[in-house]
PDB file of N, CA and C in Angstrom:
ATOM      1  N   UNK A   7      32.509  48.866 140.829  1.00 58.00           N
ATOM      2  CA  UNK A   7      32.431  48.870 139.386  1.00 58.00           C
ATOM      3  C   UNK A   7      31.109  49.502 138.966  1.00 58.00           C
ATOM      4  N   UNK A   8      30.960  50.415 138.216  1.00 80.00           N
ATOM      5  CA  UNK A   8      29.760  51.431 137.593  1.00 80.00           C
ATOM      6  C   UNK A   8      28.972  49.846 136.652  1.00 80.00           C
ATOM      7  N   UNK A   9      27.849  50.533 136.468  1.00 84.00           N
ATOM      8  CA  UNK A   9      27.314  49.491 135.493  1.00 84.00           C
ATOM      9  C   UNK A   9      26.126  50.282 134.642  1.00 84.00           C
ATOM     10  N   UNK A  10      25.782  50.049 133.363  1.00 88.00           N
ATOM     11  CA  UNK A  10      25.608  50.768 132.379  1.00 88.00           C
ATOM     12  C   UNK A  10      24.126  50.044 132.008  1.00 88.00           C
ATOM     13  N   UNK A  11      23.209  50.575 131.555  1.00 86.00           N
ATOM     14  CA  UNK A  11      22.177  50.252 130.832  1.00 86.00           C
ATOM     15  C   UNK A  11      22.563  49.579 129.392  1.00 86.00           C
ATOM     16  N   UNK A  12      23.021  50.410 129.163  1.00 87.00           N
ATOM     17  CA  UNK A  12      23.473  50.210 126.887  1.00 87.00           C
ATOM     18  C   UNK A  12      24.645  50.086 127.066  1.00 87.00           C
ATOM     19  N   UNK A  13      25.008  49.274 125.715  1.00 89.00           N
ATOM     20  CA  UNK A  13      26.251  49.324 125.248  1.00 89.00           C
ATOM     21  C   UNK A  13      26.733  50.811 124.967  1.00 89.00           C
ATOM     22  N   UNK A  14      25.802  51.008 124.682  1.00 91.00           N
ATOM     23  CA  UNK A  14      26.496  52.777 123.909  1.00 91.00           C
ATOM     24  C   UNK A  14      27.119  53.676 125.043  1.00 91.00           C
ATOM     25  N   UNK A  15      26.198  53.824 126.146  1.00 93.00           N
ATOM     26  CA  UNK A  15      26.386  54.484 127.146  1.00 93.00           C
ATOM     27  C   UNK A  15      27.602  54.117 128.184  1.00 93.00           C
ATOM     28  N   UNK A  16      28.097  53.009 127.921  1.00 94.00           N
ATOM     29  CA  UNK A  16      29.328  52.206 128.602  1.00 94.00           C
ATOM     30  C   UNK A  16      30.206  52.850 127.635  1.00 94.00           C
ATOM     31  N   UNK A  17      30.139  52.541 126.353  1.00 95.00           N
ATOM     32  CA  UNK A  17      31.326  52.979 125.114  1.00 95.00           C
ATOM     33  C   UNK A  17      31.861  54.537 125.171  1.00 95.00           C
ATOM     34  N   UNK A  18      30.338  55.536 125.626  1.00 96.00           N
ATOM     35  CA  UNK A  18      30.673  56.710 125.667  1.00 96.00           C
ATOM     36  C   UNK A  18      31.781  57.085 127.342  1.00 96.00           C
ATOM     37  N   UNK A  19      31.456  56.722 128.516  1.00 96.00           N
ATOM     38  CA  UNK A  19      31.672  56.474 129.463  1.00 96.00           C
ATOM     39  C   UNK A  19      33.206  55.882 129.502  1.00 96.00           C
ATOM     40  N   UNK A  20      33.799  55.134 129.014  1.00 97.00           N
ATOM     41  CA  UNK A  20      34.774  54.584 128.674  1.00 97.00           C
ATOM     42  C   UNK A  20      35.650  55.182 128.129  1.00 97.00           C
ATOM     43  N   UNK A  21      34.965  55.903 126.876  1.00 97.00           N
ATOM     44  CA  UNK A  21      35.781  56.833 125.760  1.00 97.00           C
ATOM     45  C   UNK A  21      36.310  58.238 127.213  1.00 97.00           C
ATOM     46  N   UNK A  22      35.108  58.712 127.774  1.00 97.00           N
ATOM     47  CA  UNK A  22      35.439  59.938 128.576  1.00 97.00           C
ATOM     48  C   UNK A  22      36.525  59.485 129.807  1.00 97.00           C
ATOM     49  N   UNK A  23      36.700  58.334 130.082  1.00 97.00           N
ATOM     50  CA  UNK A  23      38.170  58.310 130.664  1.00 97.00           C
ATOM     51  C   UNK A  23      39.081  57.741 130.318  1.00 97.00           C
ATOM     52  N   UNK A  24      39.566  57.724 128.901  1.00 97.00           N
ATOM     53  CA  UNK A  24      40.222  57.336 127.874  1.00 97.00           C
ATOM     54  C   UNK A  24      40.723  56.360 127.346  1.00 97.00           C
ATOM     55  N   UNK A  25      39.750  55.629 127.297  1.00 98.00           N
ATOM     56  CA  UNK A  25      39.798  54.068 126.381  1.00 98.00           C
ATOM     57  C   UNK A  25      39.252  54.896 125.130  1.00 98.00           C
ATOM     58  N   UNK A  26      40.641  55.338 124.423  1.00 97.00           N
ATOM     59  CA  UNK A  26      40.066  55.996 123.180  1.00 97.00           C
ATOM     60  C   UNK A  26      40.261  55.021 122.183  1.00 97.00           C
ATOM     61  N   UNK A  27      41.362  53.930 122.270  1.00 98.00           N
ATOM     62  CA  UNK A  27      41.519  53.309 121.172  1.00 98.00           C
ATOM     63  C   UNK A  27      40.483  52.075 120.849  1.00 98.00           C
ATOM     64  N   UNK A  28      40.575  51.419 119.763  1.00 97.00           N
ATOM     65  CA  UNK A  28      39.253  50.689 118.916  1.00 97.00           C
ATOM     66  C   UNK A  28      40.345  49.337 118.535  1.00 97.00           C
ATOM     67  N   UNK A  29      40.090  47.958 119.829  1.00 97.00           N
ATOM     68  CA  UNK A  29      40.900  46.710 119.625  1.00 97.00           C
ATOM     69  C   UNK A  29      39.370  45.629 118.761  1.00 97.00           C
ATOM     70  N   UNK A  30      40.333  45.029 117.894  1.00 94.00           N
ATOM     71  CA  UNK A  30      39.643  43.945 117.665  1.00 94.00           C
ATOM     72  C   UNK A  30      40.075  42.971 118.067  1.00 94.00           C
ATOM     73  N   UNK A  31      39.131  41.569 117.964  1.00 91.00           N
ATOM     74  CA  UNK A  31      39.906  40.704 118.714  1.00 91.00           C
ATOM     75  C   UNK A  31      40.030  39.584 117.419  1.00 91.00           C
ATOM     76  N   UNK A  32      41.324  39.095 117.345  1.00 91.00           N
ATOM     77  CA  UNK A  32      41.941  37.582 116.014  1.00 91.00           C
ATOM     78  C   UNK A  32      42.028  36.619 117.033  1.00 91.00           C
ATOM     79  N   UNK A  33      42.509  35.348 116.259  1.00 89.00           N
ATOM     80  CA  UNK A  33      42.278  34.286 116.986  1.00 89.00           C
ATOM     81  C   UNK A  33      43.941  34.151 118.188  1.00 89.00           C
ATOM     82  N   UNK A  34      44.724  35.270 117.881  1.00 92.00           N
ATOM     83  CA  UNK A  34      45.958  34.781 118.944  1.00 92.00           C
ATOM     84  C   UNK A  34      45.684  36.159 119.570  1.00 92.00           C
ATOM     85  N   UNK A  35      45.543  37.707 119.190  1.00 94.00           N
ATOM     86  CA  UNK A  35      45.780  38.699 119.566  1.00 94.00           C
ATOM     87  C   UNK A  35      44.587  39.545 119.653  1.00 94.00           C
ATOM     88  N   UNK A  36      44.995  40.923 120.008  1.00 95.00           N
ATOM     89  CA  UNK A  36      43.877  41.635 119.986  1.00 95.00           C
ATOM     90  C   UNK A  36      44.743  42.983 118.633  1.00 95.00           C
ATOM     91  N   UNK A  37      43.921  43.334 118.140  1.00 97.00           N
ATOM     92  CA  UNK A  37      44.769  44.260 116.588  1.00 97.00           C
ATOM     93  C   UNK A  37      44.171  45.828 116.881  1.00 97.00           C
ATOM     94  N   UNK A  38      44.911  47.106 116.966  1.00 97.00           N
ATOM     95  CA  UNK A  38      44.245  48.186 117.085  1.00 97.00           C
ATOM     96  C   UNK A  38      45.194  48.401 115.126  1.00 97.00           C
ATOM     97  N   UNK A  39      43.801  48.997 114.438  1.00 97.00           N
ATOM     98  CA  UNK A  39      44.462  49.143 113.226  1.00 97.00           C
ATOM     99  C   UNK A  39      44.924  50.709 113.108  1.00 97.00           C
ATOM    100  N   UNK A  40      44.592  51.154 114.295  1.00 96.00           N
ATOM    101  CA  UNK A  40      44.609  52.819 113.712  1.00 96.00           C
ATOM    102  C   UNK A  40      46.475  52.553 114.285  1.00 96.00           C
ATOM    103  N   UNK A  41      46.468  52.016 114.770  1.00 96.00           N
ATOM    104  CA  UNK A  41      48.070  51.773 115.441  1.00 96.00           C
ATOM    105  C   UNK A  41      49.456  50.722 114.506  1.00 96.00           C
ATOM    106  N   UNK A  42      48.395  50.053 113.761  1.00 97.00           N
ATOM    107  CA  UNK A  42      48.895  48.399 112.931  1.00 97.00           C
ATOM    108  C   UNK A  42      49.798  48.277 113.972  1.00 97.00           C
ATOM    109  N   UNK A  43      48.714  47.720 115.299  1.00 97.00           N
ATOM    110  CA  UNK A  43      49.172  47.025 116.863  1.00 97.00           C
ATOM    111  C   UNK A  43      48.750  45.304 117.338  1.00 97.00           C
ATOM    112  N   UNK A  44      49.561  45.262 117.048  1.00 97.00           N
ATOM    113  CA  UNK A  44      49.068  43.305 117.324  1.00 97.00           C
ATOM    114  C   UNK A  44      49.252  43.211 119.252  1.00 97.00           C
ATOM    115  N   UNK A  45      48.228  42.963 120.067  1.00 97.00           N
ATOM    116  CA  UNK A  45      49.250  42.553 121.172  1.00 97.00           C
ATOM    117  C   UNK A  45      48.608  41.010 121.496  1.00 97.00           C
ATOM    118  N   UNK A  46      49.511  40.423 122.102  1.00 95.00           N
ATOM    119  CA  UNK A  46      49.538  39.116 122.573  1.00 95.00           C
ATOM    120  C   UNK A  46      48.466  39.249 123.991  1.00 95.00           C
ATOM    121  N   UNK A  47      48.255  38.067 124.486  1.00 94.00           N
ATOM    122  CA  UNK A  47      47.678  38.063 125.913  1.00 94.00           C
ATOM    123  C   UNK A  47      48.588  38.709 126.674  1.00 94.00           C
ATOM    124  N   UNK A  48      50.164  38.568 126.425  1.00 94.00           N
ATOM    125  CA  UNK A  48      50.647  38.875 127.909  1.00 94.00           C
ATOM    126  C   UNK A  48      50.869  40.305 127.822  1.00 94.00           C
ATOM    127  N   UNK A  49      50.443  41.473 126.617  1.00 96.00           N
ATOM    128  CA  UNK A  49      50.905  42.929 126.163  1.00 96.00           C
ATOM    129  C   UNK A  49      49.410  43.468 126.465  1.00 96.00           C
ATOM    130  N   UNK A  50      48.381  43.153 127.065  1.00 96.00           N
ATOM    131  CA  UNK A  50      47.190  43.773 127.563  1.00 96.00           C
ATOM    132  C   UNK A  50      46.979  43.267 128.977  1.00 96.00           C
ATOM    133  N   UNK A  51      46.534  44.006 129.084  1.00 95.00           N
ATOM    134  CA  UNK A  51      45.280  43.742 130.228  1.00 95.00           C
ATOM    135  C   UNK A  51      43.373  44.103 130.380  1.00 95.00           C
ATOM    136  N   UNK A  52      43.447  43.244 131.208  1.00 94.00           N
ATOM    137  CA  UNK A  52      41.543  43.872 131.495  1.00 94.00           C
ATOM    138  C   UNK A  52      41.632  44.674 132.906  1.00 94.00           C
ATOM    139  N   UNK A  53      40.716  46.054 132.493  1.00 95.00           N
ATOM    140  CA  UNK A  53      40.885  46.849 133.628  1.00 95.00           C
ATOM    141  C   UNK A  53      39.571  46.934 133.709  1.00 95.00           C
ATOM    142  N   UNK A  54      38.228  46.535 133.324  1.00 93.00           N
ATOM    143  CA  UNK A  54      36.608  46.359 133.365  1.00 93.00           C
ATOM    144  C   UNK A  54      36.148  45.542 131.926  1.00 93.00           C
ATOM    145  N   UNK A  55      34.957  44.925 132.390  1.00 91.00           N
ATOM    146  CA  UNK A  55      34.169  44.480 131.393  1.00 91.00           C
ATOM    147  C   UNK A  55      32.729  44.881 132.144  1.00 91.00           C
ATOM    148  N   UNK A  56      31.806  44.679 131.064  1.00 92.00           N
ATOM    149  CA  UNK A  56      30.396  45.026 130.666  1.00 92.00           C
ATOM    150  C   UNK A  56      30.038  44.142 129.959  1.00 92.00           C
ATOM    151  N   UNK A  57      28.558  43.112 130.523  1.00 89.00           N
ATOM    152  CA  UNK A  57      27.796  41.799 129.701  1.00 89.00           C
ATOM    153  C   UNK A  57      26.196  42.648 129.288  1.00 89.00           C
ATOM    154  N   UNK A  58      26.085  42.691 128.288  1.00 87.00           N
ATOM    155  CA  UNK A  58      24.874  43.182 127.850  1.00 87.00           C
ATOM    156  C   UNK A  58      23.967  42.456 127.239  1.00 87.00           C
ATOM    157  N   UNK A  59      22.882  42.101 127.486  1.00 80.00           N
ATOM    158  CA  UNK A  59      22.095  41.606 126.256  1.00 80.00           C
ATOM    159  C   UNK A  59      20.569  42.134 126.057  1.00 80.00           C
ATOM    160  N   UNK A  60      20.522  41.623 124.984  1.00 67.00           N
ATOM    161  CA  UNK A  60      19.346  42.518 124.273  1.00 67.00           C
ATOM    162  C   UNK A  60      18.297  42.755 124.290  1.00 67.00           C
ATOM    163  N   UNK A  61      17.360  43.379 124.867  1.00 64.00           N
ATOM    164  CA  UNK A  61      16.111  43.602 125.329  1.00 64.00           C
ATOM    165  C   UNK A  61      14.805  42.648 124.726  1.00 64.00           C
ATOM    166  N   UNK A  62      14.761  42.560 123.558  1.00 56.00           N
ATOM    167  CA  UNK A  62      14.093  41.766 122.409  1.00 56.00           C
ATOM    168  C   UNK A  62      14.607  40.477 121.624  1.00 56.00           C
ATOM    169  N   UNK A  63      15.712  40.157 121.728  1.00 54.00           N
ATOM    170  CA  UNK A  63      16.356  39.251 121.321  1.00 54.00           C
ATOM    171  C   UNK A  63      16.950  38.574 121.892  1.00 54.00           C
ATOM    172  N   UNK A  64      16.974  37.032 123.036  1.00 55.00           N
ATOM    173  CA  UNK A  64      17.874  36.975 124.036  1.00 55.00           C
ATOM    174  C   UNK A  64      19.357  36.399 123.359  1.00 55.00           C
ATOM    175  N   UNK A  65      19.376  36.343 121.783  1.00 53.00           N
ATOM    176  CA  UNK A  65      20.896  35.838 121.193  1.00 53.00           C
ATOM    177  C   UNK A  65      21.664  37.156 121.097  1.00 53.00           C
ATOM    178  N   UNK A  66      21.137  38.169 121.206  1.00 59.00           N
ATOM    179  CA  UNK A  66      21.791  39.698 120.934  1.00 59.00           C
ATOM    180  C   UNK A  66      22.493  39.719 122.350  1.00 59.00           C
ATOM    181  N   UNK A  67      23.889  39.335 122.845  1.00 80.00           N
ATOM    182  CA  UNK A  67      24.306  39.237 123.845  1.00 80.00           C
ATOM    183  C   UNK A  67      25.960  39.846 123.366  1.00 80.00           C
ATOM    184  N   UNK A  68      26.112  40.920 124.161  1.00 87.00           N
ATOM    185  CA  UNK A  68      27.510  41.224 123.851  1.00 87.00           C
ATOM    186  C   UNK A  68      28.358  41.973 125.084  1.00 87.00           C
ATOM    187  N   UNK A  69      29.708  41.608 124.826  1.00 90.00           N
ATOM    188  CA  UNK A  69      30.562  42.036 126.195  1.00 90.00           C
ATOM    189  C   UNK A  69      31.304  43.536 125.691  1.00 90.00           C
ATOM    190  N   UNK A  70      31.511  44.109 126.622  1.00 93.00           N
ATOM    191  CA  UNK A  70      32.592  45.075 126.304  1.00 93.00           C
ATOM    192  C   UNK A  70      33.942  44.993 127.848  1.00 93.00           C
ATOM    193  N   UNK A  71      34.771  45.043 127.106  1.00 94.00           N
ATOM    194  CA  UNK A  71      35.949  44.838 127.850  1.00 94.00           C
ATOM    195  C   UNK A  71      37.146  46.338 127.569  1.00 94.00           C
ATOM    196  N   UNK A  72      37.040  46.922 128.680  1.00 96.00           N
ATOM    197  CA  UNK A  72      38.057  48.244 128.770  1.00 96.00           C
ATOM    198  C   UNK A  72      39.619  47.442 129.231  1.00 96.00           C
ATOM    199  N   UNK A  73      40.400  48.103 127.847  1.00 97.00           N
ATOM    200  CA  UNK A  73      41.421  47.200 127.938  1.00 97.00           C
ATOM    201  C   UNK A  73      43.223  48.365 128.013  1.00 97.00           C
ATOM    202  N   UNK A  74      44.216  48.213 128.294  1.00 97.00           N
ATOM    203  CA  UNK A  74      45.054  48.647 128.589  1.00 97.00           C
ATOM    204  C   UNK A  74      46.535  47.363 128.253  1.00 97.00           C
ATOM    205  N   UNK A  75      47.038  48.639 127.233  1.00 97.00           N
ATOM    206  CA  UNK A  75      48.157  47.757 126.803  1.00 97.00           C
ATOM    207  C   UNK A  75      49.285  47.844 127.306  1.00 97.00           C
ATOM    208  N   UNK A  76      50.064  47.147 128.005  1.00 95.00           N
ATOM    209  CA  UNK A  76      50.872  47.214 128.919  1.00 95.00           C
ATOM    210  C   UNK A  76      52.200  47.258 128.175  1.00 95.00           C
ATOM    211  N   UNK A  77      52.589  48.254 129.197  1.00 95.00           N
ATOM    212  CA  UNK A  77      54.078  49.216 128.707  1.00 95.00           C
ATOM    213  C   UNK A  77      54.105  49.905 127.640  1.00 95.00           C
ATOM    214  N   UNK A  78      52.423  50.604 127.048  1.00 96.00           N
ATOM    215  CA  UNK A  78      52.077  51.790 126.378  1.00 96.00           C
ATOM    216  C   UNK A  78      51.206  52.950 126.954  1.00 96.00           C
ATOM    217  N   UNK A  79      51.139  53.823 126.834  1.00 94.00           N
ATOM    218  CA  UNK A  79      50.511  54.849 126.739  1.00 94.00           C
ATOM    219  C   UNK A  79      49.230  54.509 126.402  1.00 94.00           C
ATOM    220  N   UNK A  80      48.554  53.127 125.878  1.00 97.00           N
ATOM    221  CA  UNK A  80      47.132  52.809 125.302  1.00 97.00           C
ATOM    222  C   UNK A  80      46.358  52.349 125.827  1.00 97.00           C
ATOM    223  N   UNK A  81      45.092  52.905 125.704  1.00 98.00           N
ATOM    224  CA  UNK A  81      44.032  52.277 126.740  1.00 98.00           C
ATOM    225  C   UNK A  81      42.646  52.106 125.382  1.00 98.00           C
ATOM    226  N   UNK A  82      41.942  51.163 125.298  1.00 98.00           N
ATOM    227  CA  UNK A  82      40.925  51.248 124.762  1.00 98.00           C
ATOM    228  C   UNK A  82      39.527  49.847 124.957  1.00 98.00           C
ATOM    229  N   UNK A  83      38.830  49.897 123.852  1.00 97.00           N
ATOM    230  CA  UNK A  83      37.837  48.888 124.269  1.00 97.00           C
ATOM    231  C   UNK A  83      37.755  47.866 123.046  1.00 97.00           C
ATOM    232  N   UNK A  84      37.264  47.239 123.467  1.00 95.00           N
ATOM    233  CA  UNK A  84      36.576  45.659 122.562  1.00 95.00           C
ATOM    234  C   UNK A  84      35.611  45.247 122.952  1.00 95.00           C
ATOM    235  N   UNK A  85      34.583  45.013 121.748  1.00 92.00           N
ATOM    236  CA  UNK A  85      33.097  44.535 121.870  1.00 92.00           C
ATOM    237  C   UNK A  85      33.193  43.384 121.304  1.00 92.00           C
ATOM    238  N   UNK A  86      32.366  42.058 121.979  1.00 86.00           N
ATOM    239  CA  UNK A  86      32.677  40.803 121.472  1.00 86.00           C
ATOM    240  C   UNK A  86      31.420  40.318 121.973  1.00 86.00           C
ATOM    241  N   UNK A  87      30.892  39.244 120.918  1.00 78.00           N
ATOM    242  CA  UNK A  87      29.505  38.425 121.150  1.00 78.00           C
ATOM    243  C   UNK A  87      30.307  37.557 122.617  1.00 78.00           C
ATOM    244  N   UNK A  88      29.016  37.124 122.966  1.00 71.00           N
ATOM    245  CA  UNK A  88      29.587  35.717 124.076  1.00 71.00           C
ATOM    246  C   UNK A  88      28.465  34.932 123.650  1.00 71.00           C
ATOM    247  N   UNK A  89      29.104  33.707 124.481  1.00 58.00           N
ATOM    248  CA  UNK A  89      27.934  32.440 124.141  1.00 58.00           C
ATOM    249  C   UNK A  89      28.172  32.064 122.815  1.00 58.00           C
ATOM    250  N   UNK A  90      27.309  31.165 122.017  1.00 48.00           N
ATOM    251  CA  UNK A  90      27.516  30.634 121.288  1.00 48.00           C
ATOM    252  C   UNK A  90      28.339  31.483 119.465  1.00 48.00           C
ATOM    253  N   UNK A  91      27.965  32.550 120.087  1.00 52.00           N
ATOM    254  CA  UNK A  91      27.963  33.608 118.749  1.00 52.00           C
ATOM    255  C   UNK A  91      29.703  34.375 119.080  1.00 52.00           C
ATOM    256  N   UNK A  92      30.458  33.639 120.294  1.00 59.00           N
ATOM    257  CA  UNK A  92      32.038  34.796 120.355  1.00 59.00           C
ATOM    258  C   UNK A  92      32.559  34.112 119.333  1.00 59.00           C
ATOM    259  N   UNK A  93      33.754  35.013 119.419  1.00 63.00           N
ATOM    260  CA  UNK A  93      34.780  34.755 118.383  1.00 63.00           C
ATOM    261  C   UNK A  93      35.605  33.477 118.448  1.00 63.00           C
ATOM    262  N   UNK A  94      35.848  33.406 117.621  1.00 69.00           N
ATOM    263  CA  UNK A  94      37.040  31.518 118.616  1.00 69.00           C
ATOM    264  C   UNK A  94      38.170  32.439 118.738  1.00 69.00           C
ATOM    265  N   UNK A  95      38.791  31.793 119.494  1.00 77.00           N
ATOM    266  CA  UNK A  95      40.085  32.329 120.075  1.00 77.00           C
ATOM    267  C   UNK A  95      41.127  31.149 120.491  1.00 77.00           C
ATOM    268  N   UNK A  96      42.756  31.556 120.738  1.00 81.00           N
ATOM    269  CA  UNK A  96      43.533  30.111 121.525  1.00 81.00           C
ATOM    270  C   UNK A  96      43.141  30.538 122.767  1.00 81.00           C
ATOM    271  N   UNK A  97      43.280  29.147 123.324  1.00 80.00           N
ATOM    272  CA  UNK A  97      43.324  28.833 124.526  1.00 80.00           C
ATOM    273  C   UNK A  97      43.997  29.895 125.270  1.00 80.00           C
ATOM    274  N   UNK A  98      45.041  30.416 125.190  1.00 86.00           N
ATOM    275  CA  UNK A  98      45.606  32.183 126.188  1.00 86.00           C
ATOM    276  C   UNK A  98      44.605  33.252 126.231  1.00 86.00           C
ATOM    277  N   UNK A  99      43.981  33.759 124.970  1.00 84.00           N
ATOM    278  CA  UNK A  99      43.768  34.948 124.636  1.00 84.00           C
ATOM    279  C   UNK A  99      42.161  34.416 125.034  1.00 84.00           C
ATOM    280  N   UNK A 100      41.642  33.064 125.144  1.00 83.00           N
ATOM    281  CA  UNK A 100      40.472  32.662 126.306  1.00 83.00           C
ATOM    282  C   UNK A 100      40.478  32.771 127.648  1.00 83.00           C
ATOM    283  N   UNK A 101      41.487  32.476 128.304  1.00 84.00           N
ATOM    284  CA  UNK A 101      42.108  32.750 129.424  1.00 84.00           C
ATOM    285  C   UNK A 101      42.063  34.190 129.715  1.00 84.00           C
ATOM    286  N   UNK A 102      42.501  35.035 129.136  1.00 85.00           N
ATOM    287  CA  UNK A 102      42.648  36.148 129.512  1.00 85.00           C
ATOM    288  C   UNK A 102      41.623  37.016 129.329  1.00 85.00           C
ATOM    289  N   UNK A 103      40.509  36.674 128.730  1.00 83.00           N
ATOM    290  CA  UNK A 103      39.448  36.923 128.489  1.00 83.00           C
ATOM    291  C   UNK A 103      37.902  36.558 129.006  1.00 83.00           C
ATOM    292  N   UNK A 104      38.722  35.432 129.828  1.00 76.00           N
ATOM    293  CA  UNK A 104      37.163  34.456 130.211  1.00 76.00           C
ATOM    294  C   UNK A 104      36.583  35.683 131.547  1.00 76.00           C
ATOM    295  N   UNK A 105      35.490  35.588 131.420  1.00 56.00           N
ATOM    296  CA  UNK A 105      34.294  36.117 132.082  1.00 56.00           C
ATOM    297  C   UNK A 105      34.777  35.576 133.709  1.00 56.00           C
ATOM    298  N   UNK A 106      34.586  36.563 134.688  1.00 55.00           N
ATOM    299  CA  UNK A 106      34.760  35.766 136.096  1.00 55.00           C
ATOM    300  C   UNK A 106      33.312  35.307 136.525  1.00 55.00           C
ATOM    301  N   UNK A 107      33.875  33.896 137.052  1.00 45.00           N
ATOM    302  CA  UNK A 107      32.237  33.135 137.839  1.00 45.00           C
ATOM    303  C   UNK A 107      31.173  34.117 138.307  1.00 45.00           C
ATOM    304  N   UNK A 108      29.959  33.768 138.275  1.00 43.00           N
ATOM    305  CA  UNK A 108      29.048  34.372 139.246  1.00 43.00           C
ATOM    306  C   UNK A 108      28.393  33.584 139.935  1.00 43.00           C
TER     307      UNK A 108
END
């Protein structure tokens, strides 16, 4: 797995092997609006993530997750705080999302 200094430099990196699309993440799904695409936990996958945090700030902590929607043609990314500052989410779309041990 490559690993990135910046967020930016992961985002660009990502974009160049085509995680072109832009997911947000709601509390059941993940939403691409350029698509008005809802998918569930079980209509993605994680194919990499990236934990970053902030040089000057240790609450400036954010993930990026290269994601792939299964049984489309779509591949893209999602940036999400962790720690006390993520998004709430259900219990699946935590699951499918949770960070692996270190």
């Amino acid at each position: 797995m490559e690993s990135y200094d910046t967020l930016t430099e992961a985002l660009q990196a990502l974009r160049g092997q085509g995680y072109t699309a832009d997911f947000n993440l709601r509390p059941d799904c993940l939403y691409c609006a350029a698509y008005d695409l809802k998918l569930p936990p079980e209509g993605f996958q994680v194919d990499s993530l990236f934990r970053f945090e902030g040089d000057t700030d240790p609450a400036d902590q954010s993930i990026l997750y290269a994601i792939t929607a299964t049984g489309l043609d779509l591949r893209g990314v999602l940036v999400n705080a962790y720690g006390v500052y993520a998004d709430s989410v259900t219990a699946a779309m935590e699951a499918k999302l949770r960070l692996p041990a270190v």
